[in-house]
PDB file of C-alpha atoms in Angstrom:
ATOM      1  CA  MET L   1      98.284 122.497  78.947  1.00 52.00           C
ATOM      2  CA  ALA L   2      99.910 119.058  79.131  1.00 70.00           C
ATOM      3  CA  GLU L   3      97.882 115.874  79.474  1.00 87.00           C
ATOM      4  CA  CYS L   4      98.385 113.165  82.112  1.00 90.00           C
ATOM      5  CA  TYR L   5      97.908 110.414  79.523  1.00 91.00           C
ATOM      6  CA  ARG L   6      98.947 109.284  76.075  1.00 92.00           C
ATOM      7  CA  LEU L   7      96.697 107.243  73.788  1.00 91.00           C
ATOM      8  CA  SER L   8      98.253 104.243  72.071  1.00 88.00           C
ATOM      9  CA  PRO L   9      96.946 101.511  69.766  1.00 89.00           C
ATOM     10  CA  GLN L  10      96.910  99.140  72.766  1.00 91.00           C
ATOM     11  CA  GLY L  11      95.054 101.524  75.086  1.00 92.00           C
ATOM     12  CA  LEU L  12      96.309 104.281  77.339  1.00 91.00           C
ATOM     13  CA  SER L  13      99.489 105.299  79.164  1.00 94.00           C
ATOM     14  CA  LEU L  14      98.829 107.197  82.397  1.00 94.00           C
ATOM     15  CA  PHE L  15     101.340 109.360  84.235  1.00 95.00           C
ATOM     16  CA  VAL L  16     100.554 109.379  87.961  1.00 96.00           C
ATOM     17  CA  ARG L  17     101.905 110.769  91.224  1.00 96.00           C
ATOM     18  CA  VAL L  18     101.087 108.574  94.200  1.00 96.00           C
ATOM     19  CA  THR L  19     100.799 109.635  97.840  1.00 96.00           C
ATOM     20  CA  PRO L  20     100.874 106.442  99.921  1.00 96.00           C
ATOM     21  CA  ASN L  21      99.827 106.085 103.562  1.00 95.00           C
ATOM     22  CA  ALA L  22      96.948 108.547 103.046  1.00 95.00           C
ATOM     23  CA  GLY L  23      93.708 108.674 104.978  1.00 94.00           C
ATOM     24  CA  ARG L  24      91.678 107.397 102.019  1.00 94.00           C
ATOM     25  CA  ASP L  25      91.943 106.054  98.488  1.00 95.00           C
ATOM     26  CA  ALA L  26      91.160 108.857  96.042  1.00 94.00           C
ATOM     27  CA  ILE L  27      91.837 110.347  92.646  1.00 93.00           C
ATOM     28  CA  GLU L  28      92.512 114.010  93.342  1.00 92.00           C
ATOM     29  CA  GLY L  29      92.836 115.441  89.845  1.00 91.00           C
ATOM     30  CA  VAL L  30      95.519 116.558  87.419  1.00 92.00           C
ATOM     31  CA  GLU L  31      98.604 118.421  88.626  1.00 92.00           C
ATOM     32  CA  GLN L  32     100.695 120.566  86.297  1.00 92.00           C
ATOM     33  CA  ARG L  33     104.338 120.049  87.281  1.00 91.00           C
ATOM     34  CA  ASP L  34     107.075 122.684  87.133  1.00 91.00           C
ATOM     35  CA  ASP L  35     108.764 120.890  84.224  1.00 89.00           C
ATOM     36  CA  GLY L  36     105.635 121.338  82.069  1.00 87.00           C
ATOM     37  CA  THR L  37     104.342 117.790  82.385  1.00 90.00           C
ATOM     38  CA  ALA L  38     101.039 116.753  83.939  1.00 93.00           C
ATOM     39  CA  VAL L  39     100.346 113.885  86.320  1.00 95.00           C
ATOM     40  CA  LEU L  40      97.202 112.366  87.748  1.00 94.00           C
ATOM     41  CA  ARG L  41      97.358 112.738  91.549  1.00 95.00           C
ATOM     42  CA  LEU L  42      96.331 109.639  93.496  1.00 96.00           C
ATOM     43  CA  ARG L  43      96.137 108.919  97.227  1.00 96.00           C
ATOM     44  CA  VAL L  44      96.090 105.399  98.635  1.00 97.00           C
ATOM     45  CA  LYS L  45      95.768 104.142 102.206  1.00 97.00           C
ATOM     46  CA  ALA L  46      98.325 101.388 101.606  1.00 96.00           C
ATOM     47  CA  VAL L  47     101.869 101.738 102.855  1.00 95.00           C
ATOM     48  CA  PRO L  48     104.783 101.861 100.392  1.00 92.00           C
ATOM     49  CA  ASP L  49     106.069  98.436 101.410  1.00 92.00           C
ATOM     50  CA  LYS L  50     106.631  95.457  99.108  1.00 92.00           C
ATOM     51  CA  GLY L  51     104.400  96.853  96.368  1.00 92.00           C
ATOM     52  CA  LYS L  52     101.293  97.336  98.521  1.00 95.00           C
ATOM     53  CA  ALA L  53     100.803 100.980  97.480  1.00 95.00           C
ATOM     54  CA  THR L  54     101.292 100.133  93.805  1.00 95.00           C
ATOM     55  CA  ALA L  55      98.745  97.316  94.077  1.00 96.00           C
ATOM     56  CA  ALA L  56      96.283  99.747  95.684  1.00 96.00           C
ATOM     57  CA  VAL L  57      96.853 102.205  92.821  1.00 96.00           C
ATOM     58  CA  ILE L  58      96.042  99.479  90.295  1.00 96.00           C
ATOM     59  CA  VAL L  59      92.820  98.576  92.142  1.00 96.00           C
ATOM     60  CA  LEU L  60      91.774 102.243  92.361  1.00 95.00           C
ATOM     61  CA  LEU L  61      92.421 102.951  88.680  1.00 94.00           C
ATOM     62  CA  ALA L  62      90.858  99.694  87.463  1.00 94.00           C
ATOM     63  CA  LYS L  63      87.625 100.586  89.224  1.00 93.00           C
ATOM     64  CA  ALA L  64      87.693 104.191  87.967  1.00 90.00           C
ATOM     65  CA  LEU L  65      88.440 103.233  84.345  1.00 90.00           C
ATOM     66  CA  GLY L  66      86.122 100.228  84.188  1.00 89.00           C
ATOM     67  CA  VAL L  67      88.845  97.709  83.342  1.00 93.00           C
ATOM     68  CA  PRO L  68      90.071  94.544  85.081  1.00 95.00           C
ATOM     69  CA  LYS L  69      93.142  94.866  87.315  1.00 96.00           C
ATOM     70  CA  SER L  70      95.028  92.597  84.927  1.00 96.00           C
ATOM     71  CA  ALA L  71      94.732  95.271  82.206  1.00 96.00           C
ATOM     72  CA  ILE L  72      97.001  97.659  84.160  1.00 96.00           C
ATOM     73  CA  THR L  73     100.775  97.285  84.392  1.00 96.00           C
ATOM     74  CA  VAL L  74     103.499  99.551  85.730  1.00 96.00           C
ATOM     75  CA  THR L  75     105.881 100.445  82.910  1.00 96.00           C
ATOM     76  CA  SER L  76     108.150 102.732  84.942  1.00 95.00           C
ATOM     77  CA  GLY L  77     108.542 103.942  88.508  1.00 93.00           C
ATOM     78  CA  ALA L  78     107.459 100.758  90.296  1.00 91.00           C
ATOM     79  CA  THR L  79     109.026 101.939  93.574  1.00 91.00           C
ATOM     80  CA  ALA L  80     108.752 105.700  92.980  1.00 94.00           C
ATOM     81  CA  ARG L  81     105.983 108.237  93.580  1.00 94.00           C
ATOM     82  CA  LEU L  82     105.942 109.133  89.886  1.00 95.00           C
ATOM     83  CA  LYS L  83     104.804 106.167  87.806  1.00 96.00           C
ATOM     84  CA  THR L  84     103.814 105.404  84.248  1.00 96.00           C
ATOM     85  CA  LEU L  85     101.035 102.848  83.909  1.00 96.00           C
ATOM     86  CA  ALA L  86      99.946 101.059  80.742  1.00 96.00           C
ATOM     87  CA  VAL L  87      96.234 100.275  80.536  1.00 95.00           C
ATOM     88  CA  VAL L  88      95.219  97.805  77.826  1.00 95.00           C
ATOM     89  CA  GLY L  89      91.800  98.239  76.264  1.00 91.00           C
ATOM     90  CA  ASP L  90      89.647 100.787  74.470  1.00 89.00           C
ATOM     91  CA  GLY L  91      91.615 103.988  75.054  1.00 85.00           C
ATOM     92  CA  ALA L  92      88.771 106.284  74.015  1.00 86.00           C
ATOM     93  CA  ALA L  93      86.313 104.617  76.415  1.00 87.00           C
ATOM     94  CA  MET L  94      88.813 104.753  79.292  1.00 88.00           C
ATOM     95  CA  LEU L  95      89.497 108.389  78.512  1.00 85.00           C
ATOM     96  CA  GLY L  96      85.764 109.038  78.728  1.00 87.00           C
ATOM     97  CA  HIS L  97      85.644 107.427  82.194  1.00 85.00           C
ATOM     98  CA  LEU L  98      88.672 109.441  83.301  1.00 84.00           C
ATOM     99  CA  ASN L  99      87.327 112.761  82.013  1.00 83.00           C
ATOM    100  CA  ALA L 100      83.937 112.164  83.652  1.00 83.00           C
ATOM    101  CA  LEU L 101      85.662 111.383  86.931  1.00 80.00           C
ATOM    102  CA  LEU L 102      87.890 114.463  86.729  1.00 79.00           C
ATOM    103  CA  ARG L 103      84.879 116.720  86.073  1.00 78.00           C
ATOM    104  CA  THR L 104      83.352 115.600  89.379  1.00 70.00           C
ATOM    105  CA  THR L 105      86.635 115.711  91.330  1.00 61.00           C
ATOM    106  CA  PRO L 106      87.555 118.963  93.090  1.00 55.00           C
ATOM    107  CA  ILE L 107      91.156 119.888  92.295  1.00 51.00           C
TER     108      ILE L 107
END
């Protein structure tokens, strides 16, 4: 089973799939894609206009991972549904937050 993240010396890289214009902001769980990769499914209320949805994703993940918003940057897919985000900090601690959240999230 593929993982939706990659640990690095700087922190964590997250692979996400964003659904903008949703009814609520939520982390829905991990989705296994047909190509064998895994992504973290996110929903945000923000519209995909001028970076509003991406900004909402950063706020949602910062809160979930216990890091400041400034610790998260988009490394690829800024205007796409599939994004790669770099999160600077203690990768093991963030992974702990993420795993705890995913255990309580229905998939």
